[in-house]
Every structure is written in structure tokens, then in C-alpha cells.
Amino acid sequence: MATLTRAANSGSINTLAFDVQDVQPLDYNSNQGALTTKVYHGVSISAGNTNTIVGRIQSWQPDSYTREGIHLYELADISFGRPVEFIPGKTTGFTIAVTRAEVWSSEMEIAFGFGSTFNDLIDQTRPFSIKEFWFKGNASSGHQCWDYKGCWFTGKNIDAITSDGDGVTKVSATLAYVSRKKTL
């Protein structure tokens, strides 16, 4: 069973205490008016071997359900020009697009388990793992964990810095991974 450490309570050198207040979980257990829709308010992303929450993630978009294939046609008066079968091919995708607000001394690569910031992506010399935790409010049976193995940064760039912006430095990155597996 996977465990999760909140950055606010962690004494790890790679995390900062943000003094974030815990929020009451959504109620999925009551008989009247209980939520049934899966919402992403209970999502937490952790990385590396410590399962420390990465934090300050603004958007998270895995691409894991893409498959190539070809349509098969035949010469026949009843099907000419229309496919008669679809032959599934290799799966593609295996990427994650993520945007994160940067935090001093806990920049994206540090938050994802590396000891320092990168000069460029060649500084990443080993893959890492990511866990995507879904919590169903305060329901004891409502949780899932997706484990992404063999992760590598394929792109990492600071979002535009503008004179009329909100002043928050955000970094957008793309990660490639080898496998995604439900572990809880």
C-alpha cells in the first residue's frame, strides 16, 4: 500500500513548509445529498521514492489512452469505399503535460525528486516515478493510485513573463513515461 507525505508536515530537505490549512474532505457517505460525481479536488501528485506531494501544481494532463490503427477495406459492391474492420495498432501518448507555480528552493526538478535545478534537460540522468492519488472525500473505500514509471522530462519552460500578468512564475513541462498502472 502506498503512503503519502504532505509537504506542509514534512521535514525533508527537498520540501518547504507552506503552512497550508487542511481542508475538510467532501462528504460521499451521507444518505441524502451525497456526491456521486468524481471530482479532482482530491487529487495529489507525488514523485520520487519519498511520496512527498509535489505541490503548487496548476494543471495536470496525462495522455495515456491513444492508440494507432488502420481501417481495413475490401473490394466488394456492398462495402466499396467503406471500412469493414479496424485493426488496432500500437499505443502512443505516454506523456503528461504539467504546469506548476515555482517555489523558491523547491523548483520543479527539486520538487520531482532531484537535488538541484537543471542547467538544461541533459542534467536529468535517471528516470523517476510519479504517483497520482485520488481521494474520495472522507470515504474509507474511496481512493485510487496511478503509478507512472520511467518518467523523463521532455520539455520544461518558464511561461511568459508579462507586464500585465499576476506576477506568478509558472513552469510548463512535458514528461514522457514508460508505463502507467493502477496500484490502489
PDB file of C-alpha atoms in Angstrom:
ATOM      1  CA  MET A   1       0.000   0.000   0.000  1.00  0.00           C
ATOM      2  CA  ALA A   2       1.349   3.417  -0.936  1.00  0.00           C
ATOM      3  CA  THR A   3       1.781   6.159   1.604  1.00  0.00           C
ATOM      4  CA  LEU A   4       1.760   9.879   1.122  1.00  0.00           C
ATOM      5  CA  THR A   5       3.585  12.623   2.993  1.00  0.00           C
ATOM      6  CA  ARG A   6       2.195  16.161   2.866  1.00  0.00           C
ATOM      7  CA  ALA A   7       4.840  18.782   2.146  1.00  0.00           C
ATOM      8  CA  ALA A   8       3.456  21.011   4.912  1.00  0.00           C
ATOM      9  CA  ASN A   9       4.247  18.352   7.530  1.00  0.00           C
ATOM     10  CA  SER A  10       7.450  17.006   6.018  1.00  0.00           C
ATOM     11  CA  GLY A  11      10.890  17.669   7.410  1.00  0.00           C
ATOM     12  CA  SER A  12      12.527  16.645   4.146  1.00  0.00           C
ATOM     13  CA  ILE A  13      15.262  18.888   2.788  1.00  0.00           C
ATOM     14  CA  ASN A  14      13.532  18.903  -0.616  1.00  0.00           C
ATOM     15  CA  THR A  15      10.245  20.303   0.696  1.00  0.00           C
ATOM     16  CA  LEU A  16       9.137  23.516   2.298  1.00  0.00           C
ATOM     17  CA  ALA A  17       6.518  24.062   4.979  1.00  0.00           C
ATOM     18  CA  PHE A  18       3.830  26.141   3.270  1.00  0.00           C
ATOM     19  CA  ASP A  19       1.524  26.426   6.316  1.00  0.00           C
ATOM     20  CA  VAL A  20      -1.355  25.180   4.185  1.00  0.00           C
ATOM     21  CA  GLN A  21      -4.512  24.602   6.180  1.00  0.00           C
ATOM     22  CA  ASP A  22      -6.123  21.183   5.818  1.00  0.00           C
ATOM     23  CA  VAL A  23      -9.494  21.304   4.084  1.00  0.00           C
ATOM     24  CA  GLN A  24     -12.426  19.191   5.244  1.00  0.00           C
ATOM     25  CA  PRO A  25     -12.904  16.342   2.742  1.00  0.00           C
ATOM     26  CA  LEU A  26     -16.077  16.239   0.674  1.00  0.00           C
ATOM     27  CA  ASP A  27     -18.913  14.096   2.059  1.00  0.00           C
ATOM     28  CA  TYR A  28     -19.524  10.992  -0.051  1.00  0.00           C
ATOM     29  CA  ASN A  29     -21.033   8.916   2.773  1.00  0.00           C
ATOM     30  CA  SER A  30     -24.274  10.578   3.837  1.00  0.00           C
ATOM     31  CA  ASN A  31     -27.527   9.159   2.513  1.00  0.00           C
ATOM     32  CA  GLN A  32     -29.047  12.469   1.494  1.00  0.00           C
ATOM     33  CA  GLY A  33     -27.331  14.717  -0.989  1.00  0.00           C
ATOM     34  CA  ALA A  34     -24.099  12.719  -1.101  1.00  0.00           C
ATOM     35  CA  LEU A  35     -21.852  13.462  -4.060  1.00  0.00           C
ATOM     36  CA  THR A  36     -21.615  10.846  -6.800  1.00  0.00           C
ATOM     37  CA  THR A  37     -19.537  12.703  -9.382  1.00  0.00           C
ATOM     38  CA  LYS A  38     -15.809  12.065  -9.337  1.00  0.00           C
ATOM     39  CA  VAL A  39     -14.152  15.425  -8.735  1.00  0.00           C
ATOM     40  CA  TYR A  40     -10.469  16.273  -8.850  1.00  0.00           C
ATOM     41  CA  HIS A  41     -10.475  18.157  -5.539  1.00  0.00           C
ATOM     42  CA  GLY A  42      -8.945  15.031  -4.001  1.00  0.00           C
ATOM     43  CA  VAL A  43      -6.019  14.646  -6.420  1.00  0.00           C
ATOM     44  CA  SER A  44      -2.447  14.774  -5.114  1.00  0.00           C
ATOM     45  CA  ILE A  45       0.728  14.226  -7.140  1.00  0.00           C
ATOM     46  CA  SER A  46       3.861  12.824  -5.528  1.00  0.00           C
ATOM     47  CA  ALA A  47       7.221  11.972  -7.029  1.00  0.00           C
ATOM     48  CA  GLY A  48      10.344  10.013  -6.225  1.00  0.00           C
ATOM     49  CA  ASN A  49      10.761   7.401  -3.526  1.00  0.00           C
ATOM     50  CA  THR A  50       9.536   9.556  -0.638  1.00  0.00           C
ATOM     51  CA  ASN A  51       5.945  10.055  -1.863  1.00  0.00           C
ATOM     52  CA  THR A  52       6.162  13.722  -0.891  1.00  0.00           C
ATOM     53  CA  ILE A  53       3.443  15.820  -2.519  1.00  0.00           C
ATOM     54  CA  VAL A  54       4.935  17.940  -5.304  1.00  0.00           C
ATOM     55  CA  GLY A  55       2.629  20.888  -4.537  1.00  0.00           C
ATOM     56  CA  ARG A  56       1.678  24.055  -6.391  1.00  0.00           C
ATOM     57  CA  ILE A  57       0.599  22.119  -9.490  1.00  0.00           C
ATOM     58  CA  GLN A  58      -1.758  24.293 -11.529  1.00  0.00           C
ATOM     59  CA  SER A  59      -2.654  21.759 -14.231  1.00  0.00           C
ATOM     60  CA  TRP A  60      -2.039  18.043 -14.754  1.00  0.00           C
ATOM     61  CA  GLN A  61      -2.944  16.304 -18.004  1.00  0.00           C
ATOM     62  CA  PRO A  62      -1.858  12.710 -18.628  1.00  0.00           C
ATOM     63  CA  ASP A  63      -2.165  11.360 -22.180  1.00  0.00           C
ATOM     64  CA  SER A  64      -2.415   7.624 -21.728  1.00  0.00           C
ATOM     65  CA  TYR A  65      -5.273   6.462 -23.927  1.00  0.00           C
ATOM     66  CA  THR A  66      -4.120   6.899 -27.515  1.00  0.00           C
ATOM     67  CA  ARG A  67      -3.929   4.041 -29.971  1.00  0.00           C
ATOM     68  CA  GLU A  68      -2.973   3.900 -33.603  1.00  0.00           C
ATOM     69  CA  GLY A  69      -4.629   1.587 -36.067  1.00  0.00           C
ATOM     70  CA  ILE A  70      -5.727   1.132 -39.635  1.00  0.00           C
ATOM     71  CA  HIS A  71      -9.050   0.615 -41.305  1.00  0.00           C
ATOM     72  CA  LEU A  72      -9.322  -2.459 -43.498  1.00  0.00           C
ATOM     73  CA  TYR A  73     -11.207  -2.138 -46.786  1.00  0.00           C
ATOM     74  CA  GLU A  74     -12.271  -4.742 -49.292  1.00  0.00           C
ATOM     75  CA  LEU A  75     -13.306  -4.767 -52.899  1.00  0.00           C
ATOM     76  CA  ALA A  76     -16.997  -5.561 -52.844  1.00  0.00           C
ATOM     77  CA  ASP A  77     -20.105  -3.968 -54.240  1.00  0.00           C
ATOM     78  CA  ILE A  78     -21.696  -3.642 -50.770  1.00  0.00           C
ATOM     79  CA  SER A  79     -18.701  -2.122 -48.954  1.00  0.00           C
ATOM     80  CA  PHE A  80     -16.642  -0.344 -51.599  1.00  0.00           C
ATOM     81  CA  GLY A  81     -15.196   2.846 -50.057  1.00  0.00           C
ATOM     82  CA  ARG A  82     -16.263   1.975 -46.509  1.00  0.00           C
ATOM     83  CA  PRO A  83     -14.149   0.188 -43.916  1.00  0.00           C
ATOM     84  CA  VAL A  84     -15.139  -3.332 -42.927  1.00  0.00           C
ATOM     85  CA  GLU A  85     -12.853  -3.619 -39.909  1.00  0.00           C
ATOM     86  CA  PHE A  86     -10.470  -1.613 -37.733  1.00  0.00           C
ATOM     87  CA  ILE A  87      -7.126  -3.231 -36.935  1.00  0.00           C
ATOM     88  CA  PRO A  88      -5.754  -1.832 -33.637  1.00  0.00           C
ATOM     89  CA  GLY A  89      -2.076  -0.921 -33.599  1.00  0.00           C
ATOM     90  CA  LYS A  90       0.441   0.298 -31.097  1.00  0.00           C
ATOM     91  CA  THR A  91      -0.463   2.566 -28.221  1.00  0.00           C
ATOM     92  CA  THR A  92       1.029   6.033 -28.194  1.00  0.00           C
ATOM     93  CA  GLY A  93       0.901   9.061 -25.964  1.00  0.00           C
ATOM     94  CA  PHE A  94       2.616   8.159 -22.692  1.00  0.00           C
ATOM     95  CA  THR A  95       3.095  11.836 -21.867  1.00  0.00           C
ATOM     96  CA  ILE A  96       1.981  14.189 -19.122  1.00  0.00           C
ATOM     97  CA  ALA A  97       1.592  17.944 -19.503  1.00  0.00           C
ATOM     98  CA  VAL A  98       2.040  19.762 -16.187  1.00  0.00           C
ATOM     99  CA  THR A  99       2.065  23.404 -15.134  1.00  0.00           C
ATOM    100  CA  ARG A 100       3.366  24.382 -11.713  1.00  0.00           C
ATOM    101  CA  ALA A 101       3.856  27.632  -9.827  1.00  0.00           C
ATOM    102  CA  GLU A 102       7.537  27.828  -8.940  1.00  0.00           C
ATOM    103  CA  VAL A 103       8.605  27.997  -5.306  1.00  0.00           C
ATOM    104  CA  TRP A 104      11.996  29.342  -4.196  1.00  0.00           C
ATOM    105  CA  SER A 105      14.351  26.465  -3.267  1.00  0.00           C
ATOM    106  CA  SER A 106      11.772  23.931  -4.430  1.00  0.00           C
ATOM    107  CA  GLU A 107      11.761  24.459  -8.185  1.00  0.00           C
ATOM    108  CA  MET A 108      10.082  21.856 -10.400  1.00  0.00           C
ATOM    109  CA  GLU A 109      13.009  19.451 -10.727  1.00  0.00           C
ATOM    110  CA  ILE A 110      13.697  19.616  -6.978  1.00  0.00           C
ATOM    111  CA  ALA A 111      10.005  19.014  -6.217  1.00  0.00           C
ATOM    112  CA  PHE A 112      10.069  15.968  -8.503  1.00  0.00           C
ATOM    113  CA  GLY A 113      12.926  14.418  -6.513  1.00  0.00           C
ATOM    114  CA  PHE A 114      16.197  15.819  -7.865  1.00  0.00           C
ATOM    115  CA  GLY A 115      18.676  17.548  -5.572  1.00  0.00           C
ATOM    116  CA  SER A 116      19.138  20.734  -7.572  1.00  0.00           C
ATOM    117  CA  THR A 117      17.819  22.672 -10.540  1.00  0.00           C
ATOM    118  CA  PHE A 118      18.898  21.687 -14.039  1.00  0.00           C
ATOM    119  CA  ASN A 119      21.044  23.797 -16.356  1.00  0.00           C
ATOM    120  CA  ASP A 120      19.201  22.022 -19.154  1.00  0.00           C
ATOM    121  CA  LEU A 121      17.401  18.692 -19.558  1.00  0.00           C
ATOM    122  CA  ILE A 122      20.650  16.805 -20.155  1.00  0.00           C
ATOM    123  CA  ASP A 123      21.220  17.181 -16.394  1.00  0.00           C
ATOM    124  CA  GLN A 124      18.486  14.581 -15.828  1.00  0.00           C
ATOM    125  CA  THR A 125      20.490  11.351 -15.813  1.00  0.00           C
ATOM    126  CA  ARG A 126      17.947   8.931 -14.294  1.00  0.00           C
ATOM    127  CA  PRO A 127      14.215   8.333 -14.620  1.00  0.00           C
ATOM    128  CA  PHE A 128      11.807   8.900 -11.741  1.00  0.00           C
ATOM    129  CA  SER A 129       8.355   7.714 -10.712  1.00  0.00           C
ATOM    130  CA  ILE A 130       5.179   9.688 -10.116  1.00  0.00           C
ATOM    131  CA  LYS A 131       2.115   8.673  -8.125  1.00  0.00           C
ATOM    132  CA  GLU A 132      -1.273  10.216  -8.840  1.00  0.00           C
ATOM    133  CA  PHE A 133      -3.501   9.828  -5.773  1.00  0.00           C
ATOM    134  CA  TRP A 134      -7.282  10.241  -5.980  1.00  0.00           C
ATOM    135  CA  PHE A 135      -9.198  10.515  -2.717  1.00  0.00           C
ATOM    136  CA  LYS A 136     -12.986  10.166  -2.478  1.00  0.00           C
ATOM    137  CA  GLY A 137     -13.610  12.693   0.268  1.00  0.00           C
ATOM    138  CA  ASN A 138     -13.712  11.052   3.686  1.00  0.00           C
ATOM    139  CA  ALA A 139     -14.963   7.685   2.399  1.00  0.00           C
ATOM    140  CA  SER A 140     -12.674   4.929   3.653  1.00  0.00           C
ATOM    141  CA  SER A 141     -13.027   2.845   0.492  1.00  0.00           C
ATOM    142  CA  GLY A 142     -12.717   5.704  -1.960  1.00  0.00           C
ATOM    143  CA  HIS A 143      -9.171   6.084  -3.158  1.00  0.00           C
ATOM    144  CA  GLN A 144      -7.108   5.216  -6.206  1.00  0.00           C
ATOM    145  CA  CYS A 145      -3.448   5.476  -7.051  1.00  0.00           C
ATOM    146  CA  TRP A 146      -1.943   5.525 -10.528  1.00  0.00           C
ATOM    147  CA  ASP A 147       1.792   4.842 -10.701  1.00  0.00           C
ATOM    148  CA  TYR A 148       3.778   6.300 -13.619  1.00  0.00           C
ATOM    149  CA  LYS A 149       7.154   4.579 -14.087  1.00  0.00           C
ATOM    150  CA  GLY A 150      10.208   5.592 -16.097  1.00  0.00           C
ATOM    151  CA  CYS A 151       9.484   9.336 -16.232  1.00  0.00           C
ATOM    152  CA  TRP A 152      11.731  11.748 -18.100  1.00  0.00           C
ATOM    153  CA  PHE A 153      11.339  15.473 -18.744  1.00  0.00           C
ATOM    154  CA  THR A 154      10.994  16.091 -22.488  1.00  0.00           C
ATOM    155  CA  GLY A 155      10.301  19.802 -22.202  1.00  0.00           C
ATOM    156  CA  LYS A 156      10.445  22.402 -19.412  1.00  0.00           C
ATOM    157  CA  ASN A 157       9.959  26.107 -19.942  1.00  0.00           C
ATOM    158  CA  ILE A 158       9.004  29.166 -17.926  1.00  0.00           C
ATOM    159  CA  ASP A 159       5.611  30.519 -19.026  1.00  0.00           C
ATOM    160  CA  ALA A 160       5.560  34.025 -20.456  1.00  0.00           C
ATOM    161  CA  ILE A 161       6.517  36.827 -18.104  1.00  0.00           C
ATOM    162  CA  THR A 162       4.265  39.775 -18.943  1.00  0.00           C
ATOM    163  CA  SER A 163       3.891  43.346 -17.703  1.00  0.00           C
ATOM    164  CA  ASP A 164       0.168  42.884 -17.104  1.00  0.00           C
ATOM    165  CA  GLY A 165       0.369  39.392 -15.581  1.00  0.00           C
ATOM    166  CA  ASP A 166      -0.232  38.318 -11.997  1.00  0.00           C
ATOM    167  CA  GLY A 167       3.490  38.090 -11.213  1.00  0.00           C
ATOM    168  CA  VAL A 168       3.431  34.332 -10.509  1.00  0.00           C
ATOM    169  CA  THR A 169       6.259  32.434 -12.170  1.00  0.00           C
ATOM    170  CA  LYS A 170       4.857  29.267 -13.707  1.00  0.00           C
ATOM    171  CA  VAL A 171       6.713  26.484 -15.432  1.00  0.00           C
ATOM    172  CA  SER A 172       5.165  24.210 -18.038  1.00  0.00           C
ATOM    173  CA  ALA A 173       6.698  20.816 -18.617  1.00  0.00           C
ATOM    174  CA  THR A 174       6.081  17.681 -20.609  1.00  0.00           C
ATOM    175  CA  LEU A 175       7.019  14.310 -19.192  1.00  0.00           C
ATOM    176  CA  ALA A 176       7.329  11.025 -21.041  1.00  0.00           C
ATOM    177  CA  TYR A 177       6.755   7.778 -19.149  1.00  0.00           C
ATOM    178  CA  VAL A 178       7.078   4.075 -19.879  1.00  0.00           C
ATOM    179  CA  SER A 179       4.112   2.596 -18.010  1.00  0.00           C
ATOM    180  CA  ARG A 180       1.010   3.625 -16.056  1.00  0.00           C
ATOM    181  CA  LYS A 181      -0.524   1.177 -13.635  1.00  0.00           C
ATOM    182  CA  LYS A 182      -3.329   1.368 -11.092  1.00  0.00           C
ATOM    183  CA  THR A 183      -1.804   0.317  -7.764  1.00  0.00           C
ATOM    184  CA  LEU A 184      -4.688   1.010  -5.332  1.00  0.00           C
TER     185      LEU A 184
END
